Amino acid sequence: MKYLLSLDTPLKHFLNITLEIEKVNMPYIDLKLPIWRPGRYEAANYSKNIQKISARDYEGNVLNYEKLNSSCWRIQTDGATTILIDYNYYAHQMDAGNSWYGEKQVYINFVNCMLYNEERLKGPCEVVLDIPKKYTVACGLEKTNTGLKAKNYYELADSPMIASDTLQHFTYKVGNTDFHIWIQGNHSLDSETLLNDFRKFSLYQIGVMGELPTKDYHFLFQITPNKFYHGVEHGNSTVICIGPGVDLKTKDLYSEFMGVSSHELFHAWNILKIRPKELMPYNFGQPAVFPTGFVAEGFTTYYGDLFLVQSGVFDKAWYFNELNKLFLRHFLNYGRLNNSVVDSSLDLWVDGYQPSAPHKKCSIYAEGAMVALTLDLMIRHLSNNKRSLDDVMRQLWNDFGKKEIGYSIEDIQQVCEQIYGASLKDYFQDHVYGTKPKEEIVQELIDTVGCILELTDSEQALERELGIKVTYDGTDCVVVLISPDSLGENIFSVKDKILKINGQDPTEEYAKNLKGGKWDFEIERNYELKKVEIETTGQSYWKKYSIIQKENPSQKQRDSFEKWLSVSFD
Ligand SMILES: [Zn+2]
């Protein structure tokens, strides 16, 4: 399949694409557009961006077509052996998985917009780029004199491109691997610090896994002027959309920037190569449903941060802060008690990326990272620190990833058991297929590395005293979540607007610092006003767990801590 890509005017944001298919010997040919993209397992509806489409033969005679469904067109060939399909694509969505064409750049995720013929997925693809001559092209694909070429459609769909005359380019080498950092957009990063830190975590990850699956790797950064955080993984590249660019040198945003970069690089092994069997190969025309999202995203979330402390990019205080954020996402999500991490993986297509009923689901990212953390500490403890989850990942790479064999959830349990050296049947029943609370197992396991969980009250009075979480939508104070079995559960409803508390406006500052006692509320529910009186009981809701180091750990706990994080306990 050969694509010619040209541009409409930048303010219109349309890409013009002509797909040329040769050696057609059928009365008709079906062309499809992917309905989802790897990395986001939900309906994407890219076809909404195609404004018009037409077909012709090599001489320019119009060929008729009919639309079979929202993402499939059947072209009547009329005996032509070469057919050309002309269409345009509205590229006007900036994030890590979509496409954008504007005054400063052309940025394309080919999976969004390149039509394919099912029978030709495994054949070579070529993209001829008719874009401004002064543009530099950043892409993981092989470059040609006229554009880009891919071994097959899968590789094309997996290789986003940024073309612009304001791209910044940095390179570094680890072993035989060439790493490229491409930055589009204004930022405040210091390039020397950036390269040092990237070199550190890349070297460390390759050290743990033994080898990188590709000979080169490209970080494609879209730096936005507004607040943004989104990354998508690919075989030999990633797109990371992050902002605001001016804040990138601040500790908080730099930490997120490094966190997502380390996470996406680890995906080059975990999911791009070590891949669930249900995604082998990708079927772009069918919903992607698999039970092991917690391995793909959760293990990657755990390792993304862990590698940054182990490789010395950040210190242990930083890592504990990240672990505490994970604990908030885990322990304060009551959905974990209703649906397992496998349930949530299977439901990704339904509600993986959007709100569902309160306390319905757990996150494959956070819950999967809890599974990774507990398994890692279990393996380390039982093997006297001779083995770890690293061995599981290496074995998955050698037995599955490298051989391009998809894994099943049973394979994951089996490899974990092999490395652990004992049965994990109960663990998997309780914590992977089941919804057993993790308070106890986490306490036990972090004790093996000389740490304890500390429980503290919420600083927000409404959360602490009533069990209700609110957000501020402009000046409106709105109830968004209510703790099960809390005082607020029988008084408030999600979406209630709190108008007054004790006659006062419920500003963030006022609501946060309320003292317990008798409270009068004026609320608006379904456009009706209500008044309620509440007396707090002193019981505390939405309590927070955080990890802290013990004051007097044993030598063994101290050693285990140091082996786990590669930093000194003190
Ligand atoms: Zn990820």
Coordinates of N, CA and C in Angstrom, one line a residue, residues 334 337 359 466-467 482-490 537 539-541:
Y334 N -12.7 2.5 46.5 CA -13.5 1.4 47.0 C -14.0 0.5 45.8
L337 N -12.9 -3.1 45.8 CA -13.6 -4.2 46.6 C -14.8 -4.7 45.8
H359 N -17.6 3.7 42.7 CA -17.0 2.5 43.4 C -17.2 1.3 42.5
L466 N -17.6 13.7 57.2 CA -18.9 13.2 56.5 C -18.6 12.1 55.5
G467 N -17.4 12.0 55.0 CA -17.2 11.0 54.0 C -17.5 11.4 52.6
I482 N -18.9 9.6 47.5 CA -19.3 9.4 48.9 C -18.7 8.1 49.4
S483 N -18.0 8.1 50.5 CA -17.5 6.9 51.0 C -18.6 5.9 51.5
P484 N -18.4 4.6 51.1 CA -19.4 3.7 51.6 C -19.5 3.7 53.1
D485 N -20.7 3.4 53.6 CA -20.9 3.3 55.1 C -20.4 4.6 55.8
S486 N -20.5 5.7 55.2 CA -20.2 7.0 55.9 C -21.4 7.7 56.4
L487 N -21.2 8.7 57.2 CA -22.3 9.5 57.7 C -23.0 10.2 56.6
G488 N -22.2 10.6 55.6 CA -22.7 11.4 54.4 C -23.6 10.5 53.5
E489 N -23.4 9.2 53.6 CA -24.0 8.3 52.6 C -25.5 8.5 52.5
N490 N -26.2 8.7 53.7 CA -27.6 8.7 53.7 C -28.2 10.2 53.7
T537 N -19.8 12.8 64.1 CA -19.7 11.7 65.2 C -18.3 11.6 65.7
Q539 N -16.1 10.1 63.9 CA -15.5 9.0 63.1 C -14.9 9.6 61.8
S540 N -13.7 9.0 61.4 CA -13.0 9.6 60.3 C -13.1 8.8 59.1
Y541 N -13.4 9.5 57.9 CA -13.5 8.8 56.6 C -12.3 9.2 55.7

